[in-house]
Coordinates of C-alpha atoms in Angstrom, one line a residue:
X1 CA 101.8 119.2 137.6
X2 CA 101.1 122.7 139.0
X3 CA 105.2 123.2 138.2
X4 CA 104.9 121.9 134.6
X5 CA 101.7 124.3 133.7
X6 CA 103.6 127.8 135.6
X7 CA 106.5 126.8 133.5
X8 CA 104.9 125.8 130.1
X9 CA 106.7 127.8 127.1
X10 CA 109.3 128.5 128.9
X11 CA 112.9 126.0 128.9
X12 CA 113.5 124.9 131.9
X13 CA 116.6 122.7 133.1
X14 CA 117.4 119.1 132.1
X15 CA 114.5 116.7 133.2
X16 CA 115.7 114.2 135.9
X17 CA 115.0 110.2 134.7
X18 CA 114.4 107.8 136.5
X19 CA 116.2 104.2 136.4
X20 CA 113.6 102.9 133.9
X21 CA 113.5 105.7 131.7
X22 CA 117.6 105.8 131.7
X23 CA 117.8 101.9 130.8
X24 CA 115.3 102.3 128.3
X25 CA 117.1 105.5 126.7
X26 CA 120.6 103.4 126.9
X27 CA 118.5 100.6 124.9
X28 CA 117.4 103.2 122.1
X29 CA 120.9 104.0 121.9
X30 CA 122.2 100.8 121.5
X31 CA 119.3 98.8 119.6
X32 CA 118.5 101.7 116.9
X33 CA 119.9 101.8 113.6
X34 CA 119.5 103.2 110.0
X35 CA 118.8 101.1 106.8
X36 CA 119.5 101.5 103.4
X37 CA 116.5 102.9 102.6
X38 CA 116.7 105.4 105.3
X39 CA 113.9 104.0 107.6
X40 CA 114.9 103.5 111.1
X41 CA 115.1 99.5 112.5
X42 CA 114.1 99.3 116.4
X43 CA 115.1 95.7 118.5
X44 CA 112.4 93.0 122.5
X45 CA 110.5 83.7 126.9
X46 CA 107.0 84.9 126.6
X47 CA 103.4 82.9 127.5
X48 CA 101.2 81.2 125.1
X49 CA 98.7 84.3 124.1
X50 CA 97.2 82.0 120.9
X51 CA 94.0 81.7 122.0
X52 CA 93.3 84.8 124.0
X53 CA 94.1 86.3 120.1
X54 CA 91.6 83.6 118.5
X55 CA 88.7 84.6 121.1
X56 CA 89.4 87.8 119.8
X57 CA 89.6 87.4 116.4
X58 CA 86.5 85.4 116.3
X59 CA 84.3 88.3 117.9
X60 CA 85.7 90.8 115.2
X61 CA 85.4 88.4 112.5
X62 CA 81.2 88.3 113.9
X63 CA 81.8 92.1 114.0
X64 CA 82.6 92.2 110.4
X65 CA 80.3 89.9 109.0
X66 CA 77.5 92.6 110.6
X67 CA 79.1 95.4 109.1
X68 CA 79.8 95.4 105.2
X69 CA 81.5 98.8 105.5
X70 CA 84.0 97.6 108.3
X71 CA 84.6 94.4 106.8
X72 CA 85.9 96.7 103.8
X73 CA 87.9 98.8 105.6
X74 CA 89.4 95.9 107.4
X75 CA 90.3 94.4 104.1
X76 CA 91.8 97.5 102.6
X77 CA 94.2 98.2 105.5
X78 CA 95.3 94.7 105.7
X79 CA 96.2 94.5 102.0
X80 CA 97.3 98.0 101.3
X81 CA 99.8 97.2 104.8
X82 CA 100.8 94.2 103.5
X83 CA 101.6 95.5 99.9
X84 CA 104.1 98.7 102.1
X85 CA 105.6 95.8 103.7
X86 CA 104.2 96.3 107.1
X87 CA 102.8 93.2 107.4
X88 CA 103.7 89.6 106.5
X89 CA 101.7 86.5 106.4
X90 CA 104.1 83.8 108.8
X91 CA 104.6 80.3 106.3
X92 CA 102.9 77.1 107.9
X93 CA 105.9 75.0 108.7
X94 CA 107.4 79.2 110.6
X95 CA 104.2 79.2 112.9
X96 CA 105.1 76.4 115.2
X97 CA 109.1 76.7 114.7
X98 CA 110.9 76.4 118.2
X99 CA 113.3 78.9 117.4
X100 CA 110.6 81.9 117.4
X101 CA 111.1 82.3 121.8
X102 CA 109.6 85.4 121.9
X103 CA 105.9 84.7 120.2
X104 CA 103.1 87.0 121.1
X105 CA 99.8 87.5 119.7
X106 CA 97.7 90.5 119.5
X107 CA 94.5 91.0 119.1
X108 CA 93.0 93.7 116.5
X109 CA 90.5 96.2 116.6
X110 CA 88.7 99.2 114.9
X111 CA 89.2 102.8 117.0
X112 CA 86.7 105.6 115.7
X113 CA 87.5 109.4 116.1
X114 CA 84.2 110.7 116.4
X115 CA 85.8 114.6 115.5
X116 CA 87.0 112.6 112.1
X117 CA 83.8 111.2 110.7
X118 CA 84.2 108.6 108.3
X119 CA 88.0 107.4 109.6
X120 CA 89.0 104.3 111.2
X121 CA 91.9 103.3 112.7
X122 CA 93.1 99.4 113.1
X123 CA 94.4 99.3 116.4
X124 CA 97.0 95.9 117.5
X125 CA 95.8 95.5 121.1
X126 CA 99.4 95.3 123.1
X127 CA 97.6 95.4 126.1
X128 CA 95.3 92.6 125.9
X129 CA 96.1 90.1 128.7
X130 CA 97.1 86.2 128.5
X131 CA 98.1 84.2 131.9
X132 CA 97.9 87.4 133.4
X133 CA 100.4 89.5 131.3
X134 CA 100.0 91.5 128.0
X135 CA 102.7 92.7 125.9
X136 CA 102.8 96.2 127.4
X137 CA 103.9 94.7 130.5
X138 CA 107.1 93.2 128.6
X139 CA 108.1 96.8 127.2
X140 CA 109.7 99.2 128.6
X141 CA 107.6 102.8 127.7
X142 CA 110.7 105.0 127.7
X143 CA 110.7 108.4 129.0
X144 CA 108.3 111.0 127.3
X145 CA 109.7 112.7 124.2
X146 CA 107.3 115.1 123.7
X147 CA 107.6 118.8 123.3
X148 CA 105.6 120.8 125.3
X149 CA 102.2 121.4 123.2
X150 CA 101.6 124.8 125.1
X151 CA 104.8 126.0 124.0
X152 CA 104.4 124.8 120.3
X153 CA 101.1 126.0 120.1
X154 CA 102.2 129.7 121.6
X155 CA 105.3 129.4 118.6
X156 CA 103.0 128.6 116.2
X157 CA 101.0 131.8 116.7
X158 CA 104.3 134.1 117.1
X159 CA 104.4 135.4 113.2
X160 CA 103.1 135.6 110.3
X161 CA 103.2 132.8 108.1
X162 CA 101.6 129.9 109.8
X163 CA 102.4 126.0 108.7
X164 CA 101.5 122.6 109.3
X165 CA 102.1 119.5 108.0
X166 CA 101.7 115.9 109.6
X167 CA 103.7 113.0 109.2
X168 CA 102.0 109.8 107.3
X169 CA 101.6 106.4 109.5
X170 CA 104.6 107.5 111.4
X171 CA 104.8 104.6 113.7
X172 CA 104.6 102.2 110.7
X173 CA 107.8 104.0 109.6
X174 CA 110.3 102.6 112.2
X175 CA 111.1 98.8 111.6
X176 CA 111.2 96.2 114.2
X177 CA 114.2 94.1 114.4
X178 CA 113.0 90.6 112.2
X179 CA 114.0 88.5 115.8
X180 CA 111.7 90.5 117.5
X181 CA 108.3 90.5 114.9
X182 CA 107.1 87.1 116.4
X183 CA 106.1 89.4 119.6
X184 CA 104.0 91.3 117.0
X185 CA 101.6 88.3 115.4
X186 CA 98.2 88.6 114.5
X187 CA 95.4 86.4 113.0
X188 CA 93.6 87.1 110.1
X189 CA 91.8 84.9 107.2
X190 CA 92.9 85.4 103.9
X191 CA 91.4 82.6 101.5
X192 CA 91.0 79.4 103.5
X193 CA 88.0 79.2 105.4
X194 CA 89.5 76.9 108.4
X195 CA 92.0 78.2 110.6
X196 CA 92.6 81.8 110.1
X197 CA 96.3 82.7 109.0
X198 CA 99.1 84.3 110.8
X199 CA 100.4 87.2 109.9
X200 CA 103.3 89.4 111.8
X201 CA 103.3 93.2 112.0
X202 CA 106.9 94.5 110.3
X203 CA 106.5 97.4 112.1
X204 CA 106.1 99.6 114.9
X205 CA 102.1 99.7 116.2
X206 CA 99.4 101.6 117.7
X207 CA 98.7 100.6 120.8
X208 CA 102.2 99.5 122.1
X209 CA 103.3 101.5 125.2
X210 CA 107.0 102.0 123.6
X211 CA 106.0 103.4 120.3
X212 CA 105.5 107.3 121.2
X213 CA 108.8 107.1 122.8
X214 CA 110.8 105.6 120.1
X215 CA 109.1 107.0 117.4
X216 CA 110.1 110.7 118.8
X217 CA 113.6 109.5 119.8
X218 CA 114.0 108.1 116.0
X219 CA 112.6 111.6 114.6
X220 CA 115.6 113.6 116.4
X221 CA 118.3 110.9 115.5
X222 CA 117.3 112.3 112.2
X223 CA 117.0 115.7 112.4
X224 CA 120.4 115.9 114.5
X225 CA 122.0 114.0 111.0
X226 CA 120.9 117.3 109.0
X227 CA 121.8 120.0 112.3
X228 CA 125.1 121.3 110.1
X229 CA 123.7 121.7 106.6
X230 CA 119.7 123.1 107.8
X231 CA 120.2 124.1 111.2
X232 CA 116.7 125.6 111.4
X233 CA 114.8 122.9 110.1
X234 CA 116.1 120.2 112.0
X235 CA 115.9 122.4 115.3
X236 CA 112.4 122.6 114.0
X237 CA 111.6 119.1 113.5
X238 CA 112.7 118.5 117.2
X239 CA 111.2 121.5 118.9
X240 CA 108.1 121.8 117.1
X241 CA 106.6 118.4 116.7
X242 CA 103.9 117.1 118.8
X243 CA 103.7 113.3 117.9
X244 CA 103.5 113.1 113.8
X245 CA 102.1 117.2 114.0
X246 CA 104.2 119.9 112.7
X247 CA 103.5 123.6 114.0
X248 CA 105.6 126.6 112.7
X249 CA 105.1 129.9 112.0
X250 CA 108.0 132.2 110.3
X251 CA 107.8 135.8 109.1
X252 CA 108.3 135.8 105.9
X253 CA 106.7 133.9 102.5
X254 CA 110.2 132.8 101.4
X255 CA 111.5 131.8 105.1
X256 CA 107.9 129.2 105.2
X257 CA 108.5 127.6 102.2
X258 CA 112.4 127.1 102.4
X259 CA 111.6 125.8 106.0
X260 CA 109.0 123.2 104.9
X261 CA 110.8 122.0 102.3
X262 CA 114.1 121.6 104.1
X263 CA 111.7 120.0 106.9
X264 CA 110.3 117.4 104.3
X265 CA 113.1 116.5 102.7
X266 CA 115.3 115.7 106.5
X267 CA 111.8 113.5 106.9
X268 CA 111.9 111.9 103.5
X269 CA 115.8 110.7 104.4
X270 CA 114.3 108.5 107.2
X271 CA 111.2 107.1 106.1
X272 CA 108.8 109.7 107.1
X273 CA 106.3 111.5 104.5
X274 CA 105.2 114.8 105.5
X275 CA 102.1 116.2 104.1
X276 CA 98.5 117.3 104.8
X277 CA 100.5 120.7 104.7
X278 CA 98.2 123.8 106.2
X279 CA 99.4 127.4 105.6
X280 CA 97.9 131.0 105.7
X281 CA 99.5 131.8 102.9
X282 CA 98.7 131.0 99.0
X283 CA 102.5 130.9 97.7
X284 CA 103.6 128.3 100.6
X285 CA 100.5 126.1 99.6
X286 CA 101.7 126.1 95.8
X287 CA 105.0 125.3 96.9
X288 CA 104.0 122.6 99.2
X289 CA 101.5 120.6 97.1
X290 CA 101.7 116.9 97.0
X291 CA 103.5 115.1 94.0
X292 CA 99.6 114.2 93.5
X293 CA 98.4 117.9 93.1
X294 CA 95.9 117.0 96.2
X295 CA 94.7 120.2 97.4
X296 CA 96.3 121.9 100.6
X297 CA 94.0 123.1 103.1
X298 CA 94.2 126.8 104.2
X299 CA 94.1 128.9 107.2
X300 CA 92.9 131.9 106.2
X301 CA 93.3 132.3 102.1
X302 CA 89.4 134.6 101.8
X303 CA 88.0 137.9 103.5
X304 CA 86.4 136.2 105.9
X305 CA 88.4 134.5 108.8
X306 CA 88.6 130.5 108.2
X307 CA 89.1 128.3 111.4
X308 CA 90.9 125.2 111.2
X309 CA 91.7 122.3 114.8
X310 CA 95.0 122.3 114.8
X311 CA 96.1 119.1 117.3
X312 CA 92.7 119.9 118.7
X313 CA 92.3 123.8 119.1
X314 CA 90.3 126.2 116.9
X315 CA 92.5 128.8 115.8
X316 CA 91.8 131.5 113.9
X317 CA 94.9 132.8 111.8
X318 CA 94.9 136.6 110.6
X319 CA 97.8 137.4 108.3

């Protein structure tokens, strides 16, 4: 620990793995693949976790029926996920099928950011337990992928043009293999008011140990794709992300917004949607603005200094 903070910013040698993290690195290799539409599909006999779920369900569903507003976010995730293709609702005559081996269910649950007021995450609980064992215990976490956050933060202060941009749902961008989804089940109750329905998440979730790993490993597959034609962005997009947050700062306004763009588009050709885009710099933010015409947010754009949390630090950015 004490190494890792005397070192931060500065590159060090190749990190040693260990045994896990090398087998699970030689299954990202092997079980990791591009589609058509450019996202990214990721491959995982398992106990009966039915009604550990349907406990759980039950005291959310109470949960909901207290809480009008919930209840209404609940319903908007579930059918704005569904309409993506995240999630699909599992056919009668499918839920029971022997074929499905490896069947788990997880439980769902709201997570509130109190320094967000107002937002609410739907969390799939991987490490709820059944007989003993949860899904977390079944997958392998991987090693970490993450760039140093000292070091991006001390690049991201270097020069003068500042930018940030975050990447949208990023976990729900990589695909999970379709034999693998029955590990990913869920209940919820569309219409009927029996037996809630089964649905199966599509998709890579919160709350599952692998997804940080494979969602940065996927992220650099990528950018290493685009390393010949836009060297700089794609060294970006692996050196300068922390999780689904981009930090950069270059010197000049047309450097910032050839980078972003170059950086959006190498994201776009996988899946990934960059955008929330933060700059210091009026010209970038015009050049950045959503298809939408949503407002950017700015750094520092008046006479008096703005301050904006950046992956949770208050910076102040002076051009």
């Amino acid at each position: 620990m004490f190494y890792s903070l005397e070192t931060a910013g500065v590159d060090s040698a190749k990190t040693m793995m260990s045994k896990d993290d090398e087998k699970a690195m030689s299954i990202l290799e092997k079980c990791t693949i591009q589609r058509a539409d450019g996202h990214y599909v990721h491959y995982v006999q398992m106990p009966n976790s039915y009604d550990m779920a349907l406990k759980r369900f039950t005291c959310l569903e109470k949960k909901l029926k207290n809480d009008c507003n919930l209840n209404d976010i609940f319903n908007k995730t579930i059918s704005e996920y569904i309409s993506k293709g995240y999630i699909t609702k599992i056919a009668n005559d499918r839920i029971t099928s022997t074929k499905e081996k490896k069947v788990w269910y997880l439980p769902i649950f709201p997570v509130f950011n109190k320094d967000k007021p107002g937002k609410t995450r739907i969390v799939w609980d991987a490490a709820a337990r059944a007989h003993g064992t949860s899904l977390n215990d079944m997958l392998m976490k991987g090693p970490d992928m993450l760039c140093s956050l000292p070091s991006i933060l001390i690049r991201f202060r270097e020069k003068a043009i500042a930018i940030c941009g975050d990447i949208e749902q990023m976990f729900h961008q990589v695909f999970i293999r379709e034999e693998d989804r029955n590990a990913q089940r869920f209940l919820w109750r569309g219409e009927s008011d029996g037996e809630p329905d089964v649905y199966v998440m599509n998709v890579m979730i919160f709350g599952a140990s692998c997804s940080p790993c494979i969602s940065q490993y996927v992220k650099n597959i990528n950018a290493d794709k685009f390393i010949s034609k836009y060297p700089t962005a794609a060294a970006a997009i692996k050196n300068n992300h922390y999780v689904d947050d981009y930090l950069d700062s270059v010197d000049t306004v047309e450097e910032a917004i050839t980078l972003a763009q170059n950086v959006k588009y190498i994201h776009g050709m996988a899946g990934f949607n960059i955008r929330n885009w933060i700059c210091n710099n009026k010209s970038v933010l015009a050049a950045m603005n959503d298809s939408n015409g949503r407002q950017q947010k700015s750094l520092n754009l008046g006479n008096e200094i703005e301050i904006e949390k950046v992956l949770g630090v208050f910076l102040e950015i002076i051009r």
